[in-house]
Each structure stands twice: as C-alpha cells, then as structure tokens.
Tab-separated table of C-alpha atoms in Angstrom:
chain	number	residue	atom	x	y	z
A	94	UNK	CA	0.000	0.000	0.000
A	95	UNK	CA	1.126	3.512	-0.786
A	96	UNK	CA	2.415	5.571	2.125
A	97	UNK	CA	0.845	8.807	0.862
A	98	UNK	CA	-2.563	8.565	-0.781
A	99	UNK	CA	-4.695	11.202	-2.439
A	100	UNK	CA	-8.387	11.166	-3.273
A	101	UNK	CA	-9.839	11.651	-5.750
A	102	UNK	CA	-7.214	10.924	-8.420
A	103	UNK	CA	-9.177	12.772	-11.063
A	104	UNK	CA	-11.946	15.335	-10.768
A	105	UNK	CA	-13.825	17.461	-13.242
A	106	UNK	CA	-15.963	20.231	-11.833
A	107	UNK	CA	-17.615	23.481	-12.817
A	108	UNK	CA	-16.756	27.065	-11.993
A	109	UNK	CA	-18.106	28.135	-8.619
A	110	UNK	CA	-18.296	24.653	-7.089
A	111	UNK	CA	-16.673	23.816	-3.766
A	112	UNK	CA	-14.085	21.079	-4.039
A	113	UNK	CA	-12.116	19.177	-1.419
A	114	UNK	CA	-8.993	17.177	-2.136
A	115	UNK	CA	-7.875	14.770	0.541
A	116	UNK	CA	-4.497	13.426	1.541
A	117	UNK	CA	-3.733	10.620	3.976
A	118	UNK	CA	-0.398	9.221	5.065
A	119	UNK	CA	0.732	6.174	6.984
A	120	UNK	CA	4.354	7.290	7.364
A	121	UNK	CA	3.791	8.858	10.767
A	122	UNK	CA	5.265	12.144	9.569
A	123	UNK	CA	4.320	15.356	11.317
A	124	UNK	CA	4.777	17.666	8.344
A	125	UNK	CA	2.455	17.785	5.346
A	126	UNK	CA	2.341	19.941	2.210
A	127	UNK	CA	0.133	20.792	-0.735
A	128	UNK	CA	1.669	21.746	-4.097
A	129	UNK	CA	0.177	22.406	-7.498
A	130	UNK	CA	1.864	21.685	-10.796
A	131	UNK	CA	1.098	23.567	-13.990
A	132	UNK	CA	2.643	22.907	-17.394
A	133	UNK	CA	5.639	25.152	-17.839
A	134	UNK	CA	5.563	26.430	-14.247
A	135	UNK	CA	6.799	23.532	-12.176
A	136	UNK	CA	5.501	22.750	-8.685
A	137	UNK	CA	4.492	25.585	-6.369
A	138	UNK	CA	3.701	25.406	-2.679
A	139	UNK	CA	0.120	26.211	-1.615
A	140	UNK	CA	0.002	25.424	2.126
A	141	UNK	CA	1.963	23.416	4.644
A	142	UNK	CA	1.434	22.169	8.182
A	143	UNK	CA	3.867	21.205	10.906
A	144	UNK	CA	1.159	19.602	13.056
A	145	UNK	CA	-2.589	19.780	13.598
A	146	UNK	CA	-2.338	23.212	15.195
A	147	UNK	CA	0.201	24.757	12.854
A	148	UNK	CA	-0.899	25.806	9.347
A	149	UNK	CA	1.191	28.033	7.102
A	150	UNK	CA	0.585	29.729	3.777
A	151	UNK	CA	2.837	28.949	0.862
A	152	UNK	CA	3.639	30.892	-2.268
A	153	UNK	CA	0.159	30.667	-3.843
A	154	UNK	CA	-2.447	30.256	-1.073
A	155	UNK	CA	-5.061	32.680	-2.433
A	156	UNK	CA	-8.271	30.866	-3.366
A	157	UNK	CA	-7.424	27.829	-1.251
A	158	UNK	CA	-7.929	26.710	2.338
A	159	UNK	CA	-6.705	23.670	4.253
A	160	UNK	CA	-7.650	21.564	7.217
A	161	UNK	CA	-5.382	19.288	9.238
A	162	UNK	CA	-7.918	16.958	10.795
A	163	UNK	CA	-5.328	14.644	12.317
A	164	UNK	CA	-1.631	13.993	12.030
A	165	UNK	CA	-2.312	11.635	9.137
A	166	UNK	CA	-4.831	13.752	7.191
A	167	UNK	CA	-4.469	17.062	5.368
A	168	UNK	CA	-7.266	18.378	3.139
A	169	UNK	CA	-7.168	21.121	0.531
A	170	UNK	CA	-10.350	23.016	-0.330
A	171	UNK	CA	-11.281	25.268	-3.192
A	172	UNK	CA	-14.243	27.251	-1.873
A	173	UNK	CA	-15.329	28.461	-5.295
A	174	UNK	CA	-13.365	26.798	-8.065
A	175	UNK	CA	-12.242	28.809	-11.087
A	176	UNK	CA	-10.736	27.591	-14.388
A	177	UNK	CA	-7.199	28.781	-13.619
A	178	UNK	CA	-7.156	26.350	-10.707
A	179	UNK	CA	-7.055	23.537	-13.228
A	180	UNK	CA	-3.815	21.746	-12.381
A	181	UNK	CA	-2.197	18.638	-10.954
A	182	UNK	CA	-2.207	18.760	-7.143
A	183	UNK	CA	0.313	16.915	-5.017
A	184	UNK	CA	0.396	16.193	-1.315
A	185	UNK	CA	3.730	15.527	0.381
A	186	UNK	CA	4.948	14.590	3.854
A	187	UNK	CA	8.234	14.937	5.646
A	188	UNK	CA	9.892	14.474	8.993
A	189	UNK	CA	12.768	16.561	10.215
A	190	UNK	CA	16.181	15.122	10.026
A	191	UNK	CA	15.375	11.928	8.140
A	192	UNK	CA	17.561	13.052	5.275
A	193	UNK	CA	20.303	14.277	7.553
A	194	UNK	CA	21.010	17.296	9.686
A	195	UNK	CA	18.520	20.085	9.087
A	196	UNK	CA	16.966	18.164	6.230
A	197	UNK	CA	13.391	17.249	5.522
A	198	UNK	CA	13.174	14.550	2.876
A	199	UNK	CA	9.791	14.904	1.214
A	200	UNK	CA	7.600	12.016	0.055
A	201	UNK	CA	4.919	12.678	-2.520
A	202	UNK	CA	1.504	11.222	-3.199
A	203	UNK	CA	0.384	10.207	-6.706
A	204	UNK	CA	-1.407	13.481	-7.400
A	205	UNK	CA	-4.953	14.630	-8.148
A	206	UNK	CA	-5.732	15.944	-11.602
A	207	UNK	CA	-8.356	18.685	-11.231
A	208	UNK	CA	-10.159	20.260	-14.165
A	209	UNK	CA	-12.399	23.280	-13.628
A	210	UNK	CA	-14.705	24.013	-16.549
B	168	UNK	CA	13.364	34.531	-3.510
B	169	UNK	CA	14.992	31.310	-4.593
B	170	UNK	CA	14.757	30.466	-8.284
B	171	UNK	CA	15.660	27.110	-9.801
B	172	UNK	CA	16.431	26.624	-13.477
B	173	UNK	CA	16.857	23.331	-15.310
B	174	UNK	CA	18.568	22.891	-18.645
B	175	UNK	CA	17.704	21.413	-21.068
B	176	UNK	CA	13.912	21.475	-20.884
B	177	UNK	CA	13.765	18.346	-23.028
B	178	UNK	CA	16.255	15.762	-24.184
B	179	UNK	CA	15.992	12.748	-26.479
B	180	UNK	CA	18.935	10.349	-26.829
B	181	UNK	CA	19.537	6.791	-28.017
B	182	UNK	CA	19.711	4.007	-25.484
B	183	UNK	CA	23.131	3.414	-23.960
B	184	UNK	CA	24.346	6.998	-23.938
B	185	UNK	CA	25.633	8.745	-20.853
B	186	UNK	CA	23.918	12.048	-20.212
B	187	UNK	CA	23.952	15.061	-17.916
B	188	UNK	CA	21.030	17.093	-16.648
B	189	UNK	CA	21.722	20.538	-15.242
B	190	UNK	CA	20.169	22.487	-12.385
B	191	UNK	CA	21.058	25.973	-11.176
B	192	UNK	CA	19.755	27.961	-8.207
B	193	UNK	CA	20.068	31.630	-7.306
B	194	UNK	CA	20.535	31.503	-3.520
B	195	UNK	CA	23.531	29.389	-2.584
B	196	UNK	CA	22.634	29.329	1.129
B	197	UNK	CA	20.957	25.933	0.917
B	198	UNK	CA	21.123	22.983	3.271
B	199	UNK	CA	20.518	20.386	0.588
B	200	UNK	CA	19.358	19.733	-2.957
B	201	UNK	CA	17.092	16.944	-4.101
B	202	UNK	CA	16.581	15.277	-7.479
B	203	UNK	CA	13.185	13.719	-8.241
B	204	UNK	CA	11.793	11.618	-11.026
B	205	UNK	CA	8.210	12.076	-12.251
B	206	UNK	CA	6.442	9.526	-14.423
B	207	UNK	CA	3.203	10.410	-16.260
B	208	UNK	CA	0.178	9.938	-14.032
B	209	UNK	CA	2.320	9.252	-11.006
B	210	UNK	CA	3.809	11.236	-8.186
B	211	UNK	CA	7.366	12.280	-7.606
B	212	UNK	CA	9.980	9.779	-6.556
B	213	UNK	CA	13.048	11.006	-4.729
B	214	UNK	CA	16.217	9.856	-6.482
B	215	UNK	CA	19.041	11.517	-4.618
B	216	UNK	CA	19.447	14.066	-1.842
B	217	UNK	CA	22.750	15.890	-1.443
B	218	UNK	CA	23.587	17.676	1.765
B	219	UNK	CA	25.296	21.059	1.514
B	220	UNK	CA	28.429	19.523	3.010
B	221	UNK	CA	28.599	16.869	0.288
B	222	UNK	CA	29.935	17.197	-3.238
B	223	UNK	CA	28.130	14.236	-4.726
B	224	UNK	CA	25.823	11.295	-4.156
B	225	UNK	CA	25.511	8.072	-6.097
B	226	UNK	CA	22.710	5.561	-6.517
B	227	UNK	CA	23.230	2.834	-9.088
B	228	UNK	CA	23.669	4.463	-12.491
B	229	UNK	CA	22.829	7.899	-11.118
B	230	UNK	CA	25.331	10.386	-9.789
B	231	UNK	CA	24.408	13.838	-8.565
B	232	UNK	CA	26.932	16.559	-7.831
B	233	UNK	CA	26.544	19.843	-5.999
B	234	UNK	CA	28.610	23.017	-6.244
B	235	UNK	CA	27.048	25.422	-3.758
B	236	UNK	CA	29.375	28.305	-4.472
B	237	UNK	CA	28.417	28.410	-8.129
B	238	UNK	CA	24.771	27.501	-7.491
B	239	UNK	CA	24.831	24.405	-9.663
B	240	UNK	CA	24.004	20.723	-9.557
B	241	UNK	CA	24.209	18.042	-12.209
B	242	UNK	CA	22.546	14.659	-12.490
B	243	UNK	CA	24.604	12.169	-14.435
B	244	UNK	CA	22.867	9.099	-15.856
B	245	UNK	CA	25.162	6.350	-17.065
B	246	UNK	CA	24.282	3.835	-19.774
B	247	UNK	CA	20.770	5.184	-20.251
B	248	UNK	CA	17.849	2.788	-20.704
B	249	UNK	CA	14.314	3.270	-22.093
B	250	UNK	CA	13.025	2.864	-18.540
B	251	UNK	CA	14.845	6.073	-17.609
B	252	UNK	CA	12.372	8.031	-19.725
B	253	UNK	CA	10.630	10.465	-17.373
B	254	UNK	CA	10.703	14.068	-16.214
B	255	UNK	CA	13.535	14.875	-13.822
B	256	UNK	CA	13.084	17.677	-11.301
B	257	UNK	CA	15.535	19.299	-8.964
B	258	UNK	CA	14.428	21.101	-5.832
B	259	UNK	CA	15.972	23.130	-3.015
B	260	UNK	CA	14.478	24.135	0.342
B	261	UNK	CA	12.623	27.441	0.556
B	262	UNK	CA	14.495	27.952	3.789
B	263	UNK	CA	16.555	25.892	6.167
B	264	UNK	CA	16.395	22.163	5.582
B	265	UNK	CA	13.101	22.119	3.763
B	266	UNK	CA	10.520	22.268	6.524
B	267	UNK	CA	8.939	25.293	4.844
B	268	UNK	CA	8.633	23.478	1.527
B	269	UNK	CA	10.698	23.152	-1.618
B	270	UNK	CA	11.287	25.316	-4.677
B	271	UNK	CA	11.321	23.239	-7.839
B	272	UNK	CA	12.764	23.702	-11.276
B	273	UNK	CA	10.470	23.176	-14.244
B	274	UNK	CA	12.102	19.860	-15.042
B	275	UNK	CA	13.892	18.118	-17.875
B	276	UNK	CA	11.698	15.826	-19.973
B	277	UNK	CA	13.917	12.902	-20.935
B	278	UNK	CA	13.204	10.365	-23.676
B	279	UNK	CA	15.518	7.387	-24.185
B	280	UNK	CA	15.045	5.875	-27.625
B	281	UNK	CA	15.273	2.051	-27.807
C-alpha cells in the first residue's frame, strides 16, 4: 500500500463549485504539504502544516484553504473553483532530520488531476 | 526569492548513452538539494538528496553533484535505458532544511530511444 494517498485521483468540476482534495499518510510524519503543478511552471507550494495546530501559507495560497484533521490527514479546499485552478495537485509529507542534519526529505503522493470548466 | 532553473527542458537520446542534466539555483545558502523523477500519471519519486556539506551522491547508475558556491548541480545518468524516460526535477528548500517546503525547477523531460 502507498504511504501517501490522495483522493480523488481525477476530478472534473464546474466554476463556482466547492471542491475538497484529501491526503492521507501512513508514514507517521508530522509535516504535510500541498503543491500544485502547472505545465511550464513547475511545482508551487500552496500550504503546509507542521502539526494539527500549525498551518502556514505557501507561495500561492489565495483561493485555497486547508484543514489538518489529524496527524495523518491534510485536506485542501477550493471554496469556489475557477478555471485557472485547473492543475495537478500533489500532497507531500516529511519528517525533520530523516535526510540528515537540518533536512526534511519529502515524500509525494500520486497526485490529483483537477479540471475546472 | 529562490529560483531554480533546469537545462535542457527536453532531451531525447539513443539508449546506452551517458547524459547530464543541469540544475542551477540563485541563492547558494541551501542545506541540501534533491533530485526527483516524475512519471506520467504518477507522483514524484526522490532519487538523490545531497547535503550542503557533500559534493556528490551516487545511486546505481545515477550520480548527482553539488557546487554550492556556483549555485549548480548536475545529475549524471550512465548507460541510459528506455526505462529512464521520465521528467527529472531538482528542488531546493525554501528555507533551512526544507521544513517550509521546496522550490522546484520546471524539469527536464527525458526520452531514451530504444
């Protein structure tokens, strides 16, 4: 079984709809991240969380919100989806120091392909 | 703000060739640099992570080097195989060791011709 899972894997929705993307992990990591990937732009950080009480905005948080329901679950919501939010969304986890001193090796889920019409 | 550039954007070579993928970053104050592989429809797989104190890391046919002072890293793939076809991404921490997330390059799309 995959350590980091994302649901749904694919979603097509309409402008104005509320959408939630979910991420679960069995790695026991305390840190979780949401990125989006657009063709030609690479991956960009949306939000990240160090634990259930610590949520931080990333580079492109506008139009998104998150919820850390438990250590193992981190959800990303689009309150009112718009077409330019069409992208591939990745969840990632990390734990401090696993990759060495002051290093957080990140592990990625398989991604959710979201299309907003 | 950290910026990461990868050259070339795309590369197509015959099977068996050795090849080099390049990554450059603007802020040399990094703790580490990571190379990932991305296959269509799948997530990112970490290939190699180089600490700032290291000059290179090796895993099988892959060798990654890091020159912090010049803001450059290379990924060397020896004896390429069709199964190496994928997009290769390099990433550096936004700050510190990466707890605040990573900044990615746009990737090199690699095709190995049988």
